[in-house]
């Protein structure tokens, strides 16, 4: 069997069976293998045991909420996590991203948009795995070594644990040293035109990056804010 046509596996963690059922129906129709869990504990167990290609994770769940599940999964796994958040719950979106979710989609959502987002996130994750086999292309910026090909970053020789989005943002800014980009430009260039998110996603990702890269995230030396415009990378 050709490995390209092995079905991708999606784990749906959602307690509302009507929502879970319709997502499952549509994903199977699209050729995915689907597993379901109806509370946070069951979801976490299945996520860790079966190592799916993507986790679709509701926030409000019995026994353990989606944020806790996300945090626990991230301790050991880079599986893409797409969070389902309630309408207009800005806090949920930001918190989900802070805890390591890759993306979120707001309820109620269209099935076509959901499937497009699932595809995009799995594609990015596959791309990331391919990168691990690529030849190294290490560039040095101050105390940082960024391997542009293999998606690895070291600070003073110690590997940093960046998410794919964080790495892509860092790489994009570092490749265009000193050039200032607006948040809208970064969303388009780094997250891709298919991304429906809001520009605060960029701010959250920059904040997370600074916490990992900078000695003092309050006094950044690499990723600089250009007030009223956006961000740029500077070689210290
Ligand atoms: Ca729920």
PDB file of C-alpha atoms and ligand atoms in Angstrom:
ATOM      1  CA  UNK A   1       0.000   0.000   0.000  1.00  0.00           C
ATOM      2  CA  UNK A   2       1.282   3.449  -0.955  1.00  0.00           C
ATOM      3  CA  UNK A   3       2.039   5.404   2.215  1.00  0.00           C
ATOM      4  CA  UNK A   4       0.532   8.550   0.652  1.00  0.00           C
ATOM      5  CA  UNK A   5      -2.916   7.068   0.781  1.00  0.00           C
ATOM      6  CA  UNK A   6      -2.879   5.804   4.351  1.00  0.00           C
ATOM      7  CA  UNK A   7      -5.798   7.594   5.983  1.00  0.00           C
ATOM      8  CA  UNK A   8      -4.962  10.364   8.435  1.00  0.00           C
ATOM      9  CA  UNK A   9      -6.381   9.814  11.910  1.00  0.00           C
ATOM     10  CA  UNK A  10      -8.351  12.517  13.703  1.00  0.00           C
ATOM     11  CA  UNK A  11      -9.371  12.305  17.351  1.00  0.00           C
ATOM     12  CA  UNK A  12     -12.513  14.313  18.164  1.00  0.00           C
ATOM     13  CA  UNK A  13     -12.824  15.246  21.852  1.00  0.00           C
ATOM     14  CA  UNK A  14     -16.296  16.768  22.170  1.00  0.00           C
ATOM     15  CA  UNK A  15     -19.060  15.930  24.639  1.00  0.00           C
ATOM     16  CA  UNK A  16     -21.938  17.131  22.487  1.00  0.00           C
ATOM     17  CA  UNK A  17     -22.755  14.016  20.508  1.00  0.00           C
ATOM     18  CA  UNK A  18     -24.735  15.898  17.851  1.00  0.00           C
ATOM     19  CA  UNK A  19     -21.635  17.992  16.992  1.00  0.00           C
ATOM     20  CA  UNK A  20     -19.241  15.061  17.303  1.00  0.00           C
ATOM     21  CA  UNK A  21     -21.424  12.861  15.070  1.00  0.00           C
ATOM     22  CA  UNK A  22     -21.713  15.368  12.242  1.00  0.00           C
ATOM     23  CA  UNK A  23     -17.970  16.110  12.266  1.00  0.00           C
ATOM     24  CA  UNK A  24     -17.205  12.387  12.291  1.00  0.00           C
ATOM     25  CA  UNK A  25     -19.612  11.763   9.403  1.00  0.00           C
ATOM     26  CA  UNK A  26     -18.022  14.489   7.287  1.00  0.00           C
ATOM     27  CA  UNK A  27     -14.433  13.493   8.069  1.00  0.00           C
ATOM     28  CA  UNK A  28     -15.082   9.854   7.174  1.00  0.00           C
ATOM     29  CA  UNK A  29     -16.634  11.039   3.920  1.00  0.00           C
ATOM     30  CA  UNK A  30     -13.371  12.942   3.263  1.00  0.00           C
ATOM     31  CA  UNK A  31     -11.310   9.787   3.812  1.00  0.00           C
ATOM     32  CA  UNK A  32     -10.143  10.309   7.403  1.00  0.00           C
ATOM     33  CA  UNK A  33     -10.105   7.690  10.144  1.00  0.00           C
ATOM     34  CA  UNK A  34     -11.940   9.042  13.147  1.00  0.00           C
ATOM     35  CA  UNK A  35     -11.853   8.243  16.838  1.00  0.00           C
ATOM     36  CA  UNK A  36     -14.063   9.983  19.399  1.00  0.00           C
ATOM     37  CA  UNK A  37     -13.947  10.791  23.092  1.00  0.00           C
ATOM     38  CA  UNK A  38     -16.744  12.416  25.083  1.00  0.00           C
ATOM     39  CA  UNK A  39     -14.945  13.764  28.140  1.00  0.00           C
ATOM     40  CA  UNK A  40     -11.537  15.256  28.858  1.00  0.00           C
ATOM     41  CA  UNK A  41     -10.034  12.261  30.644  1.00  0.00           C
ATOM     42  CA  UNK A  42     -11.032   9.789  27.954  1.00  0.00           C
ATOM     43  CA  UNK A  43      -9.782  12.282  25.364  1.00  0.00           C
ATOM     44  CA  UNK A  44      -6.392  12.650  27.012  1.00  0.00           C
ATOM     45  CA  UNK A  45      -5.992   8.889  27.351  1.00  0.00           C
ATOM     46  CA  UNK A  46      -6.842   8.298  23.686  1.00  0.00           C
ATOM     47  CA  UNK A  47      -4.629  11.181  22.558  1.00  0.00           C
ATOM     48  CA  UNK A  48      -1.613   9.703  24.329  1.00  0.00           C
ATOM     49  CA  UNK A  49      -2.317   6.064  23.444  1.00  0.00           C
ATOM     50  CA  UNK A  50      -3.242   6.322  19.780  1.00  0.00           C
ATOM     51  CA  UNK A  51      -1.051   9.277  18.735  1.00  0.00           C
ATOM     52  CA  UNK A  52      -3.493  10.678  16.136  1.00  0.00           C
ATOM     53  CA  UNK A  53      -2.464  12.967  13.247  1.00  0.00           C
ATOM     54  CA  UNK A  54      -4.659  15.758  14.638  1.00  0.00           C
ATOM     55  CA  UNK A  55      -6.775  16.398  17.727  1.00  0.00           C
ATOM     56  CA  UNK A  56      -9.979  18.371  17.510  1.00  0.00           C
ATOM     57  CA  UNK A  57     -10.515  19.585  21.046  1.00  0.00           C
ATOM     58  CA  UNK A  58     -13.574  21.226  22.580  1.00  0.00           C
ATOM     59  CA  UNK A  59     -12.976  23.625  25.486  1.00  0.00           C
ATOM     60  CA  UNK A  60     -15.979  22.865  27.700  1.00  0.00           C
ATOM     61  CA  UNK A  61     -15.753  19.163  28.568  1.00  0.00           C
ATOM     62  CA  UNK A  62     -16.746  17.005  31.540  1.00  0.00           C
ATOM     63  CA  UNK A  63     -14.077  15.709  33.990  1.00  0.00           C
ATOM     64  CA  UNK A  64     -11.185  17.709  32.485  1.00  0.00           C
ATOM     65  CA  UNK A  65     -11.548  20.824  30.334  1.00  0.00           C
ATOM     66  CA  UNK A  66      -9.957  21.306  26.929  1.00  0.00           C
ATOM     67  CA  UNK A  67      -7.237  23.615  28.239  1.00  0.00           C
ATOM     68  CA  UNK A  68      -6.004  20.987  30.694  1.00  0.00           C
ATOM     69  CA  UNK A  69      -6.112  18.315  28.007  1.00  0.00           C
ATOM     70  CA  UNK A  70      -4.129  20.575  25.657  1.00  0.00           C
ATOM     71  CA  UNK A  71      -1.502  21.292  28.285  1.00  0.00           C
ATOM     72  CA  UNK A  72      -1.118  17.603  29.174  1.00  0.00           C
ATOM     73  CA  UNK A  73      -0.844  16.469  25.552  1.00  0.00           C
ATOM     74  CA  UNK A  74       1.786  19.126  24.873  1.00  0.00           C
ATOM     75  CA  UNK A  75       4.015  17.761  27.627  1.00  0.00           C
ATOM     76  CA  UNK A  76       4.826  14.781  25.422  1.00  0.00           C
ATOM     77  CA  UNK A  77       3.438  15.311  21.930  1.00  0.00           C
ATOM     78  CA  UNK A  78       3.560  17.751  19.005  1.00  0.00           C
ATOM     79  CA  UNK A  79       0.357  16.438  17.433  1.00  0.00           C
ATOM     80  CA  UNK A  80      -1.511  19.411  15.959  1.00  0.00           C
ATOM     81  CA  UNK A  81      -4.367  20.550  18.210  1.00  0.00           C
ATOM     82  CA  UNK A  82      -7.293  22.472  16.759  1.00  0.00           C
ATOM     83  CA  UNK A  83      -9.464  23.900  19.528  1.00  0.00           C
ATOM     84  CA  UNK A  84     -13.202  24.439  19.288  1.00  0.00           C
ATOM     85  CA  UNK A  85     -14.064  27.627  21.139  1.00  0.00           C
ATOM     86  CA  UNK A  86     -17.377  29.254  21.951  1.00  0.00           C
ATOM     87  CA  UNK A  87     -18.449  32.270  19.955  1.00  0.00           C
ATOM     88  CA  UNK A  88     -16.747  35.526  20.919  1.00  0.00           C
ATOM     89  CA  UNK A  89     -14.744  33.972  23.746  1.00  0.00           C
ATOM     90  CA  UNK A  90     -11.561  35.889  22.969  1.00  0.00           C
ATOM     91  CA  UNK A  91     -10.035  34.695  26.220  1.00  0.00           C
ATOM     92  CA  UNK A  92     -10.462  31.069  25.182  1.00  0.00           C
ATOM     93  CA  UNK A  93      -8.655  31.603  21.889  1.00  0.00           C
ATOM     94  CA  UNK A  94      -5.686  33.293  23.462  1.00  0.00           C
ATOM     95  CA  UNK A  95      -5.467  30.842  26.366  1.00  0.00           C
ATOM     96  CA  UNK A  96      -5.623  27.885  23.969  1.00  0.00           C
ATOM     97  CA  UNK A  97      -2.716  29.267  21.947  1.00  0.00           C
ATOM     98  CA  UNK A  98      -0.778  30.024  25.140  1.00  0.00           C
ATOM     99  CA  UNK A  99      -1.122  26.386  26.166  1.00  0.00           C
ATOM    100  CA  UNK A 100       0.225  25.160  22.847  1.00  0.00           C
ATOM    101  CA  UNK A 101      -2.833  24.691  20.616  1.00  0.00           C
ATOM    102  CA  UNK A 102      -1.931  25.221  16.959  1.00  0.00           C
ATOM    103  CA  UNK A 103      -5.185  26.756  15.876  1.00  0.00           C
ATOM    104  CA  UNK A 104      -8.761  27.347  16.948  1.00  0.00           C
ATOM    105  CA  UNK A 105     -12.129  27.519  15.252  1.00  0.00           C
ATOM    106  CA  UNK A 106     -15.143  29.312  16.656  1.00  0.00           C
ATOM    107  CA  UNK A 107     -18.523  27.642  17.117  1.00  0.00           C
ATOM    108  CA  UNK A 108     -20.735  27.638  15.168  1.00  0.00           C
ATOM    109  CA  UNK A 109     -18.490  26.816  12.217  1.00  0.00           C
ATOM    110  CA  UNK A 110     -19.100  25.638   8.680  1.00  0.00           C
ATOM    111  CA  UNK A 111     -18.068  22.073   7.895  1.00  0.00           C
ATOM    112  CA  UNK A 112     -16.094  23.189   4.835  1.00  0.00           C
ATOM    113  CA  UNK A 113     -14.048  25.634   6.889  1.00  0.00           C
ATOM    114  CA  UNK A 114     -13.421  23.019   9.589  1.00  0.00           C
ATOM    115  CA  UNK A 115     -12.174  20.460   7.062  1.00  0.00           C
ATOM    116  CA  UNK A 116      -9.956  23.048   5.360  1.00  0.00           C
ATOM    117  CA  UNK A 117      -8.394  23.899   8.716  1.00  0.00           C
ATOM    118  CA  UNK A 118      -7.880  20.235   9.617  1.00  0.00           C
ATOM    119  CA  UNK A 119      -6.176  19.613   6.262  1.00  0.00           C
ATOM    120  CA  UNK A 120      -3.966  22.676   6.589  1.00  0.00           C
ATOM    121  CA  UNK A 121      -2.837  21.744  10.108  1.00  0.00           C
ATOM    122  CA  UNK A 122      -2.035  18.138   9.191  1.00  0.00           C
ATOM    123  CA  UNK A 123      -0.152  19.310   6.096  1.00  0.00           C
ATOM    124  CA  UNK A 124       1.955  21.674   8.210  1.00  0.00           C
ATOM    125  CA  UNK A 125       2.712  18.929  10.672  1.00  0.00           C
ATOM    126  CA  UNK A 126       3.802  16.504   7.914  1.00  0.00           C
ATOM    127  CA  UNK A 127       5.981  19.256   6.490  1.00  0.00           C
ATOM    128  CA  UNK A 128       7.585  19.660   9.902  1.00  0.00           C
ATOM    129  CA  UNK A 129       8.416  15.944  10.051  1.00  0.00           C
ATOM    130  CA  UNK A 130       9.993  16.071   6.594  1.00  0.00           C
ATOM    131  CA  UNK A 131      12.119  18.987   7.778  1.00  0.00           C
ATOM    132  CA  UNK A 132      13.727  16.849  10.458  1.00  0.00           C
ATOM    133  CA  UNK A 133      15.412  14.818   7.701  1.00  0.00           C
ATOM    134  CA  UNK A 134      16.682  17.869   5.790  1.00  0.00           C
ATOM    135  CA  UNK A 135      20.369  18.930   5.744  1.00  0.00           C
ATOM    136  CA  UNK A 136      21.288  21.505   8.393  1.00  0.00           C
ATOM    137  CA  UNK A 137      21.458  25.229   7.566  1.00  0.00           C
ATOM    138  CA  UNK A 138      22.522  26.853  10.830  1.00  0.00           C
ATOM    139  CA  UNK A 139      22.684  30.647  11.102  1.00  0.00           C
ATOM    140  CA  UNK A 140      23.934  32.480  14.162  1.00  0.00           C
ATOM    141  CA  UNK A 141      22.357  35.600  15.641  1.00  0.00           C
ATOM    142  CA  UNK A 142      23.951  36.657  18.929  1.00  0.00           C
ATOM    143  CA  UNK A 143      23.439  33.771  21.360  1.00  0.00           C
ATOM    144  CA  UNK A 144      20.956  32.093  19.060  1.00  0.00           C
ATOM    145  CA  UNK A 145      21.621  29.410  16.481  1.00  0.00           C
ATOM    146  CA  UNK A 146      18.723  28.897  14.118  1.00  0.00           C
ATOM    147  CA  UNK A 147      18.731  25.878  11.846  1.00  0.00           C
ATOM    148  CA  UNK A 148      16.590  27.283   9.053  1.00  0.00           C
ATOM    149  CA  UNK A 149      16.097  23.891   7.411  1.00  0.00           C
ATOM    150  CA  UNK A 150      15.557  21.578  10.330  1.00  0.00           C
ATOM    151  CA  UNK A 151      13.461  23.859  12.493  1.00  0.00           C
ATOM    152  CA  UNK A 152      15.787  23.787  15.465  1.00  0.00           C
ATOM    153  CA  UNK A 153      16.811  26.709  17.641  1.00  0.00           C
ATOM    154  CA  UNK A 154      19.557  26.744  20.244  1.00  0.00           C
ATOM    155  CA  UNK A 155      20.261  29.425  22.788  1.00  0.00           C
ATOM    156  CA  UNK A 156      23.770  29.279  24.271  1.00  0.00           C
ATOM    157  CA  UNK A 157      23.948  25.743  22.891  1.00  0.00           C
ATOM    158  CA  UNK A 158      20.721  24.535  24.528  1.00  0.00           C
ATOM    159  CA  UNK A 159      17.853  23.463  22.291  1.00  0.00           C
ATOM    160  CA  UNK A 160      14.653  25.485  22.682  1.00  0.00           C
ATOM    161  CA  UNK A 161      11.268  23.845  22.440  1.00  0.00           C
ATOM    162  CA  UNK A 162       9.376  25.937  19.890  1.00  0.00           C
ATOM    163  CA  UNK A 163       6.055  25.106  18.274  1.00  0.00           C
ATOM    164  CA  UNK A 164       5.897  25.055  14.489  1.00  0.00           C
ATOM    165  CA  UNK A 165       4.174  28.450  14.357  1.00  0.00           C
ATOM    166  CA  UNK A 166       6.685  29.983  16.730  1.00  0.00           C
ATOM    167  CA  UNK A 167       9.544  28.660  14.638  1.00  0.00           C
ATOM    168  CA  UNK A 168       8.024  29.829  11.376  1.00  0.00           C
ATOM    169  CA  UNK A 169       7.480  33.314  12.739  1.00  0.00           C
ATOM    170  CA  UNK A 170      11.037  33.483  14.072  1.00  0.00           C
ATOM    171  CA  UNK A 171      12.479  32.154  10.829  1.00  0.00           C
ATOM    172  CA  UNK A 172      10.488  34.590   8.722  1.00  0.00           C
ATOM    173  CA  UNK A 173      11.540  37.585  10.803  1.00  0.00           C
ATOM    174  CA  UNK A 174      15.186  36.440  10.986  1.00  0.00           C
ATOM    175  CA  UNK A 175      15.324  35.917   7.217  1.00  0.00           C
ATOM    176  CA  UNK A 176      14.237  39.533   6.807  1.00  0.00           C
ATOM    177  CA  UNK A 177      16.491  41.088   9.434  1.00  0.00           C
ATOM    178  CA  UNK A 178      15.570  44.685  10.361  1.00  0.00           C
ATOM    179  CA  UNK A 179      12.534  44.769   8.093  1.00  0.00           C
ATOM    180  CA  UNK A 180       9.375  45.825   9.934  1.00  0.00           C
ATOM    181  CA  UNK A 181       6.201  43.832   9.273  1.00  0.00           C
ATOM    182  CA  UNK A 182       2.651  44.677  10.304  1.00  0.00           C
ATOM    183  CA  UNK A 183       0.642  42.056  12.176  1.00  0.00           C
ATOM    184  CA  UNK A 184      -1.567  41.642   9.096  1.00  0.00           C
ATOM    185  CA  UNK A 185       1.479  40.984   6.909  1.00  0.00           C
ATOM    186  CA  UNK A 186       2.797  38.389   9.352  1.00  0.00           C
ATOM    187  CA  UNK A 187      -0.573  36.630   9.543  1.00  0.00           C
ATOM    188  CA  UNK A 188      -0.639  36.431   5.773  1.00  0.00           C
ATOM    189  CA  UNK A 189       3.000  35.389   5.302  1.00  0.00           C
ATOM    190  CA  UNK A 190       3.501  33.071   8.270  1.00  0.00           C
ATOM    191  CA  UNK A 191       0.043  31.694   8.993  1.00  0.00           C
ATOM    192  CA  UNK A 192      -1.015  31.599   5.345  1.00  0.00           C
ATOM    193  CA  UNK A 193      -3.821  33.218   3.398  1.00  0.00           C
ATOM    194  CA  UNK A 194      -6.217  30.468   4.397  1.00  0.00           C
ATOM    195  CA  UNK A 195      -5.968  31.547   8.007  1.00  0.00           C
ATOM    196  CA  UNK A 196      -9.109  33.131   9.411  1.00  0.00           C
ATOM    197  CA  UNK A 197      -7.598  34.209  12.707  1.00  0.00           C
ATOM    198  CA  UNK A 198      -7.251  37.640  14.220  1.00  0.00           C
ATOM    199  CA  UNK A 199      -4.099  39.707  14.562  1.00  0.00           C
ATOM    200  CA  UNK A 200      -3.861  39.083  18.310  1.00  0.00           C
ATOM    201  CA  UNK A 201      -2.651  35.624  17.387  1.00  0.00           C
ATOM    202  CA  UNK A 202       0.552  37.323  16.214  1.00  0.00           C
ATOM    203  CA  UNK A 203       0.973  39.168  19.513  1.00  0.00           C
ATOM    204  CA  UNK A 204       0.451  35.978  21.526  1.00  0.00           C
ATOM    205  CA  UNK A 205       2.992  34.102  19.423  1.00  0.00           C
ATOM    206  CA  UNK A 206       5.551  36.911  19.740  1.00  0.00           C
ATOM    207  CA  UNK A 207       5.057  36.912  23.502  1.00  0.00           C
ATOM    208  CA  UNK A 208       5.592  33.164  23.699  1.00  0.00           C
ATOM    209  CA  UNK A 209       8.680  33.413  21.504  1.00  0.00           C
ATOM    210  CA  UNK A 210      10.168  36.163  23.649  1.00  0.00           C
ATOM    211  CA  UNK A 211       9.652  34.091  26.773  1.00  0.00           C
ATOM    212  CA  UNK A 212      11.703  31.331  25.166  1.00  0.00           C
ATOM    213  CA  UNK A 213      14.375  33.390  23.371  1.00  0.00           C
ATOM    214  CA  UNK A 214      15.036  36.381  25.544  1.00  0.00           C
ATOM    215  CA  UNK A 215      16.918  36.647  28.833  1.00  0.00           C
ATOM    216  CA  UNK A 216      14.421  39.347  29.813  1.00  0.00           C
ATOM    217  CA  UNK A 217      11.206  39.125  27.761  1.00  0.00           C
ATOM    218  CA  UNK A 218      10.324  42.646  28.924  1.00  0.00           C
ATOM    219  CA  UNK A 219      13.523  44.013  27.304  1.00  0.00           C
ATOM    220  CA  UNK A 220      13.705  42.021  24.056  1.00  0.00           C
ATOM    221  CA  UNK A 221      16.947  41.953  22.084  1.00  0.00           C
ATOM    222  CA  UNK A 222      15.834  39.845  19.110  1.00  0.00           C
ATOM    223  CA  UNK A 223      12.194  40.413  18.261  1.00  0.00           C
ATOM    224  CA  UNK A 224      11.525  44.111  18.499  1.00  0.00           C
ATOM    225  CA  UNK A 225       8.234  45.993  18.571  1.00  0.00           C
ATOM    226  CA  UNK A 226       7.885  48.942  16.241  1.00  0.00           C
ATOM    227  CA  UNK A 227       5.194  50.876  18.025  1.00  0.00           C
ATOM    228  CA  UNK A 228       2.059  51.409  15.969  1.00  0.00           C
ATOM    229  CA  UNK A 229       3.431  49.295  13.089  1.00  0.00           C
ATOM    230  CA  UNK A 230       4.424  45.776  14.052  1.00  0.00           C
ATOM    231  CA  UNK A 231       7.536  43.691  14.636  1.00  0.00           C
ATOM    232  CA  UNK A 232      11.056  43.209  13.306  1.00  0.00           C
ATOM    233  CA  UNK A 233      14.039  40.976  14.014  1.00  0.00           C
ATOM    234  CA  UNK A 234      17.299  42.568  15.122  1.00  0.00           C
ATOM    235  CA  UNK A 235      20.707  40.995  15.472  1.00  0.00           C
ATOM    236  CA  UNK A 236      21.875  41.934  18.967  1.00  0.00           C
TER     237      UNK A 236
HETATM  238 CA1  LIG B   1     -18.613  20.929  25.159  1.00  0.00          CA
END
